[in-house]
Tab-separated table of C-alpha atoms (C1' of nucleotides) in Angstrom:
chain	number	residue	atom	x	y	z
A	1	UNK	CA	-6.644	-23.929	-3.480
A	2	UNK	CA	-4.787	-20.558	-3.761
A	3	UNK	CA	-4.301	-18.845	-0.620
A	4	UNK	CA	-3.878	-15.008	-0.421
A	5	UNK	CA	-1.696	-13.035	1.519
A	6	UNK	CA	-4.634	-12.263	3.964
A	7	UNK	CA	-4.662	-16.259	4.366
A	8	UNK	CA	-1.322	-15.977	5.433
A	9	UNK	CA	-1.302	-13.366	7.860
A	10	UNK	CA	-4.076	-15.124	9.732
A	11	UNK	CA	-2.402	-18.256	9.630
A	12	UNK	CA	0.715	-16.834	10.768
A	13	UNK	CA	-1.123	-15.078	13.687
A	14	UNK	CA	-2.754	-18.112	14.570
A	15	UNK	CA	0.619	-19.912	14.748
A	16	UNK	CA	1.822	-17.353	17.097
A	17	UNK	CA	-1.202	-18.234	19.425
A	18	UNK	CA	-4.644	-19.598	18.923
A	19	UNK	CA	-7.603	-17.012	18.971
A	20	UNK	CA	-10.734	-15.837	17.878
A	21	UNK	CA	-11.361	-13.760	14.574
A	22	UNK	CA	-11.442	-10.691	16.978
A	23	UNK	CA	-8.468	-11.597	18.511
A	24	UNK	CA	-6.796	-11.950	15.112
A	25	UNK	CA	-7.938	-8.520	14.120
A	26	UNK	CA	-6.562	-6.912	17.548
A	27	UNK	CA	-3.030	-8.735	16.920
A	28	UNK	CA	-3.090	-7.675	13.398
A	29	UNK	CA	-3.837	-4.146	14.156
A	30	UNK	CA	-0.754	-3.862	16.475
A	31	UNK	CA	1.748	-5.955	14.264
A	32	UNK	CA	1.251	-6.956	10.596
A	33	UNK	CA	-0.889	-3.756	10.120
A	34	UNK	CA	2.201	-1.875	9.514
A	35	UNK	CA	3.275	-3.765	6.382
A	36	UNK	CA	-0.049	-5.797	5.592
A	37	UNK	CA	-3.426	-4.343	7.007
A	38	UNK	CA	-6.542	-6.727	7.175
A	39	UNK	CA	-10.135	-5.981	8.062
A	40	UNK	CA	-13.147	-7.796	9.446
A	41	UNK	CA	-14.653	-8.167	6.184
A	42	UNK	CA	-11.696	-10.365	5.014
A	43	UNK	CA	-10.988	-12.144	8.370
A	44	UNK	CA	-14.487	-14.010	9.182
A	45	UNK	CA	-14.854	-15.324	5.478
A	46	UNK	CA	-11.144	-16.317	5.503
A	47	UNK	CA	-11.263	-18.348	8.843
A	48	UNK	CA	-14.350	-20.113	7.346
A	49	UNK	CA	-12.313	-20.952	4.216
A	50	UNK	CA	-9.281	-21.948	6.145
A	51	UNK	CA	-11.338	-24.331	8.368
A	52	UNK	CA	-13.082	-25.798	5.462
A	53	UNK	CA	-9.602	-26.819	3.785
A	54	UNK	CA	-8.406	-27.989	7.189
A	55	UNK	CA	-5.468	-25.359	7.655
A	56	UNK	CA	-7.228	-24.239	10.968
A	57	UNK	CA	-9.726	-25.887	13.260
A	58	UNK	CA	-12.292	-24.388	15.352
A	59	UNK	CA	-13.475	-25.008	18.917
A	60	UNK	CA	-16.597	-23.128	20.274
A	61	UNK	CA	-15.846	-21.456	23.461
A	62	UNK	CA	-18.619	-19.182	24.386
A	63	UNK	CA	-18.472	-17.022	27.638
A	64	UNK	CA	-22.069	-17.254	29.088
A	65	UNK	CA	-24.270	-16.827	26.215
A	66	UNK	CA	-21.882	-14.719	24.241
A	67	UNK	CA	-20.462	-17.015	21.044
A	68	UNK	CA	-16.700	-17.060	20.417
A	69	UNK	CA	-14.814	-19.380	17.972
A	70	UNK	CA	-11.397	-20.292	18.912
A	71	UNK	CA	-9.397	-21.011	15.947
A	72	UNK	CA	-5.978	-22.948	15.914
A	73	UNK	CA	-3.640	-23.683	13.330
A	74	UNK	CA	-3.326	-27.355	12.246
A	75	UNK	CA	-0.385	-29.410	11.088
A	76	UNK	CA	-1.438	-28.791	7.132
A	77	UNK	CA	-1.576	-25.189	8.198
A	78	UNK	CA	1.815	-24.874	9.791
A	79	UNK	CA	3.151	-26.896	6.578
A	80	UNK	CA	1.357	-24.167	4.236
A	81	UNK	CA	2.898	-21.402	6.264
A	82	UNK	CA	6.279	-22.287	6.257
A	83	UNK	CA	6.049	-23.345	2.578
A	84	UNK	CA	5.170	-19.927	1.673
A	85	UNK	CA	7.777	-18.306	3.812
A	86	UNK	CA	10.382	-20.582	2.260
A	87	UNK	CA	9.327	-19.106	-1.040
A	88	UNK	CA	11.904	-16.304	-1.252
A	89	UNK	CA	11.318	-15.116	-4.632
A	90	UNK	CA	8.536	-12.932	-5.128
A	91	UNK	CA	7.627	-9.654	-3.510
A	92	UNK	CA	7.427	-5.784	-4.407
A	93	UNK	CA	7.652	-3.195	-1.991
A	94	UNK	CA	4.613	-1.165	-2.233
A	95	UNK	CA	3.852	2.217	-0.508
A	96	UNK	CA	0.614	4.337	-0.813
A	97	UNK	CA	1.402	7.728	0.564
A	98	UNK	CA	-1.044	10.460	-0.168
A	99	UNK	CA	1.117	13.244	1.807
A	100	UNK	CA	4.283	12.209	-0.314
A	101	UNK	CA	2.090	12.543	-3.406
A	102	UNK	CA	0.913	15.943	-2.643
A	103	UNK	CA	4.572	16.870	-1.542
A	104	UNK	CA	5.859	15.668	-5.064
A	105	UNK	CA	3.270	18.130	-6.696
A	106	UNK	CA	3.790	20.867	-4.069
A	107	UNK	CA	5.391	23.408	-6.394
A	108	UNK	CA	1.807	24.350	-7.197
A	109	UNK	CA	1.340	25.832	-3.957
A	110	UNK	CA	2.909	28.763	-1.724
A	111	UNK	CA	5.991	27.989	0.350
A	112	UNK	CA	4.158	28.244	3.635
A	113	UNK	CA	1.477	25.709	2.564
A	114	UNK	CA	4.623	23.437	1.361
A	115	UNK	CA	6.335	23.872	4.870
A	116	UNK	CA	3.048	23.245	6.711
A	117	UNK	CA	2.602	19.950	4.671
A	118	UNK	CA	6.211	18.919	5.516
A	119	UNK	CA	5.436	19.669	9.272
A	120	UNK	CA	2.268	17.349	9.123
A	121	UNK	CA	4.370	14.724	7.578
A	122	UNK	CA	6.908	15.054	10.098
A	123	UNK	CA	4.524	14.888	12.772
A	124	UNK	CA	2.896	11.897	11.214
A	125	UNK	CA	6.048	9.708	11.231
A	126	UNK	CA	7.022	10.894	15.019
A	127	UNK	CA	3.412	9.834	16.176
A	128	UNK	CA	4.017	6.291	14.135
A	129	UNK	CA	7.310	5.821	15.961
A	130	UNK	CA	5.571	6.620	19.382
A	131	UNK	CA	2.829	4.086	18.636
A	132	UNK	CA	5.354	1.378	17.771
A	133	UNK	CA	7.241	2.220	20.985
A	134	UNK	CA	3.831	1.984	22.981
A	135	UNK	CA	3.233	-1.443	21.110
A	136	UNK	CA	6.606	-2.571	22.254
A	137	UNK	CA	5.973	-1.732	25.915
A	138	UNK	CA	2.871	-3.604	25.762
A	139	UNK	CA	4.480	-6.701	23.909
A	140	UNK	CA	7.056	-6.859	26.715
A	141	UNK	CA	4.630	-6.859	29.676
A	142	UNK	CA	2.775	-9.798	27.934
A	143	UNK	CA	5.904	-11.583	27.117
A	144	UNK	CA	6.839	-11.093	30.682
A	145	UNK	CA	3.525	-12.982	31.848
A	146	UNK	CA	3.977	-15.845	29.349
A	147	UNK	CA	1.331	-14.746	27.036
A	148	UNK	CA	3.489	-14.705	23.903
A	149	UNK	CA	6.131	-17.202	22.545
A	150	UNK	CA	9.901	-16.212	22.121
A	151	UNK	CA	11.022	-14.885	18.773
A	152	UNK	CA	14.339	-13.522	17.804
A	153	UNK	CA	12.741	-11.766	14.699
A	154	UNK	CA	9.468	-10.016	15.903
A	155	UNK	CA	10.976	-7.795	18.483
A	156	UNK	CA	13.658	-6.583	15.698
A	157	UNK	CA	10.957	-6.109	13.279
A	158	UNK	CA	9.249	-3.738	15.623
A	159	UNK	CA	12.575	-2.011	16.259
A	160	UNK	CA	12.926	-1.670	12.593
A	161	UNK	CA	9.519	0.092	12.204
A	162	UNK	CA	10.505	2.553	15.180
A	163	UNK	CA	13.858	3.246	13.195
A	164	UNK	CA	12.291	3.710	10.120
A	165	UNK	CA	9.852	6.152	11.174
A	166	UNK	CA	12.413	8.083	12.987
A	167	UNK	CA	14.502	7.963	9.835
A	168	UNK	CA	11.643	9.139	7.658
A	169	UNK	CA	10.635	12.004	10.273
A	170	UNK	CA	14.298	13.229	10.259
A	171	UNK	CA	14.578	13.185	6.515
A	172	UNK	CA	11.471	15.353	6.081
A	173	UNK	CA	12.577	17.705	8.937
A	174	UNK	CA	15.973	18.127	7.191
A	175	UNK	CA	14.195	18.658	3.835
A	176	UNK	CA	11.797	21.502	5.350
A	177	UNK	CA	15.028	23.296	6.930
A	178	UNK	CA	16.871	23.061	3.658
A	179	UNK	CA	13.952	24.630	1.716
A	180	UNK	CA	13.753	27.314	4.006
A	181	UNK	CA	17.321	28.068	3.577
A	182	UNK	CA	16.860	28.200	0.001
A	183	UNK	CA	13.908	30.450	-0.029
A	184	UNK	CA	15.910	33.355	1.599
A	185	UNK	CA	18.956	34.744	-0.055
A	186	UNK	CA	18.033	36.931	3.002
A	187	UNK	CA	17.836	40.692	2.318
A	188	UNK	CA	17.514	42.526	5.511
A	189	UNK	CA	15.829	39.698	7.604
A	190	UNK	CA	17.606	38.430	10.825
A	191	UNK	CA	18.996	35.239	10.388
A	192	UNK	CA	18.507	32.785	13.423
A	193	UNK	CA	21.323	32.595	15.948
B	1	UNK	CA	-17.992	15.885	-7.616
B	2	UNK	CA	-15.380	13.724	-5.830
B	3	UNK	CA	-11.873	13.155	-7.206
B	4	UNK	CA	-9.909	10.412	-6.212
B	5	UNK	CA	-6.190	10.168	-5.570
B	6	UNK	CA	-5.750	8.613	-8.991
B	7	UNK	CA	-7.405	11.872	-10.418
B	8	UNK	CA	-4.736	13.937	-8.523
B	9	UNK	CA	-2.014	11.930	-9.810
B	10	UNK	CA	-3.150	12.471	-13.357
B	11	UNK	CA	-3.969	16.144	-12.850
B	12	UNK	CA	-0.576	16.601	-11.184
B	13	UNK	CA	1.379	14.811	-14.053
B	14	UNK	CA	-0.504	16.796	-16.758
B	15	UNK	CA	0.282	20.109	-14.496
B	16	UNK	CA	3.930	19.288	-15.124
B	17	UNK	CA	3.396	19.078	-18.948
B	18	UNK	CA	0.597	17.981	-21.161
B	19	UNK	CA	0.566	14.547	-22.765
B	20	UNK	CA	-1.340	11.621	-23.880
B	21	UNK	CA	-2.757	8.908	-21.600
B	22	UNK	CA	0.291	6.733	-22.770
B	23	UNK	CA	2.675	9.547	-21.754
B	24	UNK	CA	0.981	9.891	-18.271
B	25	UNK	CA	1.436	6.243	-17.564
B	26	UNK	CA	4.994	6.429	-18.681
B	27	UNK	CA	5.783	9.349	-16.539
B	28	UNK	CA	3.778	7.915	-13.497
B	29	UNK	CA	5.744	4.567	-13.832
B	30	UNK	CA	9.068	6.364	-13.322
B	31	UNK	CA	7.877	8.864	-10.316
B	32	UNK	CA	4.465	8.529	-8.849
B	33	UNK	CA	4.515	4.861	-8.855
B	34	UNK	CA	6.808	4.559	-6.101
B	35	UNK	CA	4.160	6.093	-3.513
B	36	UNK	CA	1.062	5.791	-5.650
B	37	UNK	CA	0.657	3.295	-8.680
B	38	UNK	CA	-1.829	3.758	-11.523
B	39	UNK	CA	-2.880	1.458	-14.273
B	40	UNK	CA	-4.327	2.105	-17.881
B	41	UNK	CA	-7.527	0.665	-16.469
B	42	UNK	CA	-7.787	3.782	-14.423
B	43	UNK	CA	-6.241	6.499	-16.501
B	44	UNK	CA	-8.298	6.271	-19.742
B	45	UNK	CA	-11.448	6.430	-17.992
B	46	UNK	CA	-10.254	9.069	-15.506
B	47	UNK	CA	-9.047	11.252	-18.205
B	48	UNK	CA	-12.496	11.129	-19.836
B	49	UNK	CA	-14.334	12.214	-16.487
B	50	UNK	CA	-11.694	14.874	-15.804
B	51	UNK	CA	-12.284	16.226	-19.446
B	52	UNK	CA	-16.250	16.062	-18.696
B	53	UNK	CA	-15.863	18.029	-15.409
B	54	UNK	CA	-13.421	20.687	-17.232
B	55	UNK	CA	-10.304	19.958	-14.945
B	56	UNK	CA	-8.394	19.137	-18.371
B	57	UNK	CA	-8.896	19.589	-22.025
B	58	UNK	CA	-8.301	17.515	-24.950
B	59	UNK	CA	-6.641	18.083	-28.466
B	60	UNK	CA	-6.465	15.680	-31.111
B	61	UNK	CA	-3.019	15.352	-32.150
B	62	UNK	CA	-2.918	12.230	-34.498
B	63	UNK	CA	0.590	11.152	-36.162
B	64	UNK	CA	-0.600	10.088	-39.475
B	65	UNK	CA	-3.570	7.786	-39.048
B	66	UNK	CA	-2.508	6.809	-35.486
B	67	UNK	CA	-4.733	8.578	-33.045
B	68	UNK	CA	-3.501	10.607	-30.089
B	69	UNK	CA	-5.250	12.578	-27.413
B	70	UNK	CA	-3.168	15.479	-25.993
B	71	UNK	CA	-4.296	16.295	-22.381
B	72	UNK	CA	-3.703	19.791	-20.865
B	73	UNK	CA	-4.780	20.696	-17.460
B	74	UNK	CA	-7.106	23.850	-17.128
B	75	UNK	CA	-7.371	26.859	-14.892
B	76	UNK	CA	-9.899	24.793	-12.832
B	77	UNK	CA	-7.864	21.679	-12.767
B	78	UNK	CA	-4.844	23.595	-11.406
B	79	UNK	CA	-7.081	25.155	-8.924
B	80	UNK	CA	-8.487	21.725	-7.913
B	81	UNK	CA	-5.070	20.539	-7.771
B	82	UNK	CA	-3.583	23.125	-5.483
B	83	UNK	CA	-6.791	22.875	-3.051
B	84	UNK	CA	-6.109	19.391	-2.848
B	85	UNK	CA	-2.176	20.083	-1.837
B	86	UNK	CA	-3.282	22.657	0.413
B	87	UNK	CA	-5.178	20.195	2.449
B	88	UNK	CA	-2.606	19.222	4.979
B	89	UNK	CA	-4.586	17.179	7.349
B	90	UNK	CA	-5.354	13.710	5.997
B	91	UNK	CA	-3.191	10.527	4.804
B	92	UNK	CA	-1.995	7.417	6.415
B	93	UNK	CA	1.435	6.057	5.421
B	94	UNK	CA	0.354	2.517	3.909
B	95	UNK	CA	2.943	-0.217	3.182
B	96	UNK	CA	2.207	-3.593	1.484
B	97	UNK	CA	5.244	-5.787	1.800
B	98	UNK	CA	4.908	-9.586	1.461
B	99	UNK	CA	8.898	-10.131	1.945
B	100	UNK	CA	8.562	-8.295	5.395
B	101	UNK	CA	5.464	-10.229	6.167
B	102	UNK	CA	7.335	-13.408	5.563
B	103	UNK	CA	10.207	-12.125	7.653
B	104	UNK	CA	7.722	-11.655	10.599
B	105	UNK	CA	6.732	-15.206	10.568
B	106	UNK	CA	9.938	-16.589	9.550
B	107	UNK	CA	10.450	-18.225	13.047
B	108	UNK	CA	8.770	-20.895	11.301
B	109	UNK	CA	11.616	-22.065	9.125
B	110	UNK	CA	15.109	-22.974	9.251
B	111	UNK	CA	17.545	-20.396	9.892
B	112	UNK	CA	19.111	-20.798	6.414
B	113	UNK	CA	15.755	-20.151	4.687
B	114	UNK	CA	15.480	-17.087	6.895
B	115	UNK	CA	18.983	-15.818	5.767
B	116	UNK	CA	18.042	-16.433	2.309
B	117	UNK	CA	14.844	-14.164	2.596
B	118	UNK	CA	16.794	-11.616	4.032
B	119	UNK	CA	19.382	-11.622	1.172
B	120	UNK	CA	16.452	-11.669	-1.214
B	121	UNK	CA	15.003	-8.438	0.717
B	122	UNK	CA	18.515	-6.667	0.550
B	123	UNK	CA	18.771	-7.517	-2.964
B	124	UNK	CA	15.400	-5.989	-3.671
B	125	UNK	CA	16.263	-2.529	-1.975
B	126	UNK	CA	19.505	-2.325	-3.560
B	127	UNK	CA	17.757	-2.753	-7.011
B	128	UNK	CA	15.266	-0.509	-6.145
B	129	UNK	CA	18.037	2.348	-5.527
B	130	UNK	CA	19.681	1.463	-8.620
B	131	UNK	CA	16.585	1.709	-10.625
B	132	UNK	CA	15.934	5.244	-9.033
B	133	UNK	CA	19.593	6.411	-9.788
B	134	UNK	CA	18.916	5.310	-13.412
B	135	UNK	CA	15.668	7.732	-13.277
B	136	UNK	CA	17.421	10.416	-12.023
B	137	UNK	CA	19.957	10.220	-14.746
B	138	UNK	CA	17.341	10.214	-17.337
B	139	UNK	CA	15.597	13.171	-15.659
B	140	UNK	CA	18.765	15.102	-15.734
B	141	UNK	CA	19.183	14.611	-19.461
B	142	UNK	CA	15.587	15.688	-20.256
B	143	UNK	CA	16.015	18.773	-18.155
B	144	UNK	CA	19.146	19.577	-19.814
B	145	UNK	CA	17.090	19.676	-22.949
B	146	UNK	CA	14.450	21.689	-21.418
B	147	UNK	CA	11.782	18.861	-21.683
B	148	UNK	CA	10.926	19.240	-17.849
B	149	UNK	CA	10.144	22.387	-15.788
B	150	UNK	CA	12.344	23.267	-13.003
B	151	UNK	CA	11.257	22.065	-9.386
B	152	UNK	CA	13.035	22.515	-6.161
B	153	UNK	CA	10.981	19.536	-4.638
B	154	UNK	CA	10.819	16.659	-7.297
B	155	UNK	CA	14.617	15.914	-7.660
B	156	UNK	CA	14.674	15.740	-3.846
B	157	UNK	CA	11.973	13.352	-3.706
B	158	UNK	CA	13.822	11.147	-5.826
B	159	UNK	CA	16.973	11.508	-3.737
B	160	UNK	CA	14.645	10.521	-0.806
B	161	UNK	CA	13.732	7.308	-2.527
B	162	UNK	CA	17.258	6.326	-3.048
B	163	UNK	CA	18.436	7.310	0.416
B	164	UNK	CA	15.296	5.243	1.726
B	165	UNK	CA	16.124	2.248	-0.172
B	166	UNK	CA	19.866	2.298	0.754
B	167	UNK	CA	18.829	2.667	4.454
B	168	UNK	CA	16.502	-0.106	4.030
B	169	UNK	CA	18.950	-2.326	2.423
B	170	UNK	CA	21.494	-1.362	5.024
B	171	UNK	CA	19.226	-2.378	7.922
B	172	UNK	CA	18.266	-5.827	6.605
B	173	UNK	CA	21.814	-6.409	5.874
B	174	UNK	CA	22.729	-5.605	9.379
B	175	UNK	CA	20.088	-7.646	10.670
B	176	UNK	CA	21.322	-10.687	8.926
B	177	UNK	CA	24.652	-10.166	10.546
B	178	UNK	CA	23.320	-9.890	13.619
B	179	UNK	CA	21.203	-13.112	13.388
B	180	UNK	CA	23.977	-15.098	12.350
B	181	UNK	CA	26.168	-13.955	15.294
B	182	UNK	CA	23.202	-14.946	17.658
B	183	UNK	CA	22.680	-18.341	15.947
B	184	UNK	CA	26.313	-19.544	17.280
B	185	UNK	CA	26.399	-19.583	21.028
B	186	UNK	CA	23.280	-21.536	22.222
B	187	UNK	CA	22.017	-24.206	19.804
B	188	UNK	CA	19.732	-25.268	22.682
B	189	UNK	CA	16.256	-23.494	23.683
B	190	UNK	CA	13.017	-23.987	21.881
B	191	UNK	CA	9.487	-22.814	21.183
B	192	UNK	CA	6.201	-23.107	23.263
B	193	UNK	CA	2.815	-23.596	21.902
C	1	DG	C1'	8.329	-8.980	-42.520
C	2	DA	C1'	8.577	-9.083	-37.837
C	3	DC	C1'	9.166	-6.778	-33.454
C	4	DG	C1'	8.975	-3.286	-30.243
C	5	DA	C1'	7.062	1.197	-28.977
C	6	DC	C1'	3.027	4.158	-29.295
C	7	DA	C1'	-1.891	4.560	-28.608
C	8	DT	C1'	-6.490	3.903	-26.700
C	9	DG	C1'	-9.994	1.600	-24.935
C	10	DT	C1'	-13.193	-1.974	-22.130
C	11	DA	C1'	-14.687	-6.122	-19.416
C	12	DA	C1'	-14.181	-8.931	-16.029
C	13	DA	C1'	-12.216	-10.443	-11.984
C	14	DG	C1'	-10.114	-9.598	-7.470
C	15	DA	C1'	-8.848	-7.011	-3.434
C	16	DG	C1'	-9.968	-4.328	0.399
C	17	DT	C1'	-12.949	-0.884	2.835
C	18	DT	C1'	-16.901	0.499	4.926
C	19	DA	C1'	-21.532	0.466	6.659
C	20	DC	C1'	-24.599	-2.227	8.476
C	21	DA	C1'	-26.841	-5.425	11.800
C	22	DT	C1'	-26.925	-8.049	16.028
C	23	DG	C1'	-26.285	-9.086	20.573
C	24	DA	C1'	-23.485	-10.215	25.374
C	25	DT	C1'	-20.139	-8.920	28.924
C	26	DT	C1'	-17.445	-5.752	31.716
C	27	DA	C1'	-16.295	-1.712	33.789
C	28	DT	C1'	-17.381	3.039	35.265
D	1	DA	C1'	-27.643	2.908	33.386
D	2	DT	C1'	-24.340	3.482	29.970
D	3	DA	C1'	-20.529	3.158	27.601
D	4	DA	C1'	-16.756	0.477	25.890
D	5	DT	C1'	-15.386	-3.654	24.807
D	6	DC	C1'	-16.077	-8.441	22.984
D	7	DA	C1'	-17.961	-11.008	19.258
D	8	DT	C1'	-19.687	-12.519	14.661
D	9	DG	C1'	-21.076	-11.782	10.213
D	10	DT	C1'	-22.958	-9.895	5.556
D	11	DA	C1'	-23.722	-6.501	1.797
D	12	DA	C1'	-22.362	-2.970	-0.748
D	13	DC	C1'	-19.251	-0.396	-2.616
D	14	DT	C1'	-14.742	1.351	-4.137
D	15	DC	C1'	-10.491	0.587	-6.010
D	16	DT	C1'	-7.246	-1.867	-8.620
D	17	DT	C1'	-5.425	-5.341	-11.826
D	18	DT	C1'	-5.363	-7.928	-15.564
D	19	DA	C1'	-6.695	-9.646	-19.766
D	20	DC	C1'	-8.601	-8.826	-23.941
D	21	DA	C1'	-9.345	-6.029	-28.344
D	22	DT	C1'	-7.379	-3.367	-31.939
D	23	DG	C1'	-4.407	-0.826	-34.713
D	24	DT	C1'	-0.243	2.262	-36.257
D	25	DC	C1'	4.437	3.572	-36.652
D	26	DG	C1'	9.535	3.068	-36.859
D	27	DT	C1'	13.428	0.440	-37.229
D	28	DC	C1'	16.224	-3.842	-37.770
DNA sequence: GACGACATGTAAAGAGTTACATGATTAT
DNA sequence: ATAATCATGTAACTCTTTACATGTCGTC
């Protein structure tokens, strides 16, 4: 049976630690979301499929009368995961960025609207970097409590995200400054000093 | 009627210059594809819709008996485009990167496979930067022939792409070096589960 | 004459999001 | 009490890709 990337996200997160579908969603939203987002509408059916094919196993662990299915990756699941990771060949880098699209066509609007757009983009990337820093803090605390397995890679990937968004914010901010400079051959207006 | 981002990509490209559906695809593949990809299956139905709503207009310009529909953006279309660009609020930054996903879970494979993965990622971003440089060269030639309208923004967005992929390639290359350095001192220490 | 580029379109399948529906537990 | 969080799941919808189907034109 063919596994999708969604399957591997789930498999990978359950490899890190067992959990419910809800847990998978929480962790995904603080980690893989930044390069592969998944939703409940994908998670629950996929967990069923993975259970049927024996790549994960379920244990029912209700709290009182609130149901809870605890999923664990199996040996077959770990096998499938590492086979997938080892296949180094495929994989495009796909970006969907509506704001960059607007910037690309922003010759069609007034300069101040163009600048407002750039400001919004800069703010977005600063906010993304902040969010990742907060995630990092949370992760360090969980790790101190022994709730997360050691990894040489994952904290670095987080740092990667922070540095990337900083770089992006800086690039757009620099571009905004540059545009402003070009827009004014400066007649009698006072230049900033 | 609600317009999708695909509509705006088409509208924006026809704003740059009139063309056929085929032309739109060609230009998109060398420009907006890097932040918003579109396919024929979207373009032809969407051009029909945009024509029906009066945002673009068609002229039939066959070459011999090979049909060709030349589309032009209308005043209403330009209006819709600039209204969309001026709305500065929305817009997440979405990335789908299977290779980064693999890297994130690569604690599950042997170090040499991890390194091979990083090499492949570096190669991908170098190739992407090269491709964008080639696009830039092509664009400069078209511009010299007067086939493209002047823009302060679009060449900068291209440069942005080149610099971004260079930054990404450098980051992954640096990370690979770092991992190799760490791999040497202590071979003991392992994973809990 | 064959091949690659030009050109238009539809249909089916696949991927992903959003809304809905339901209910328990915990913290304020 | 009531709001937030935990928890599971389905259905409808939207978006996107891929495959198919058809045909012309220019060039090697």
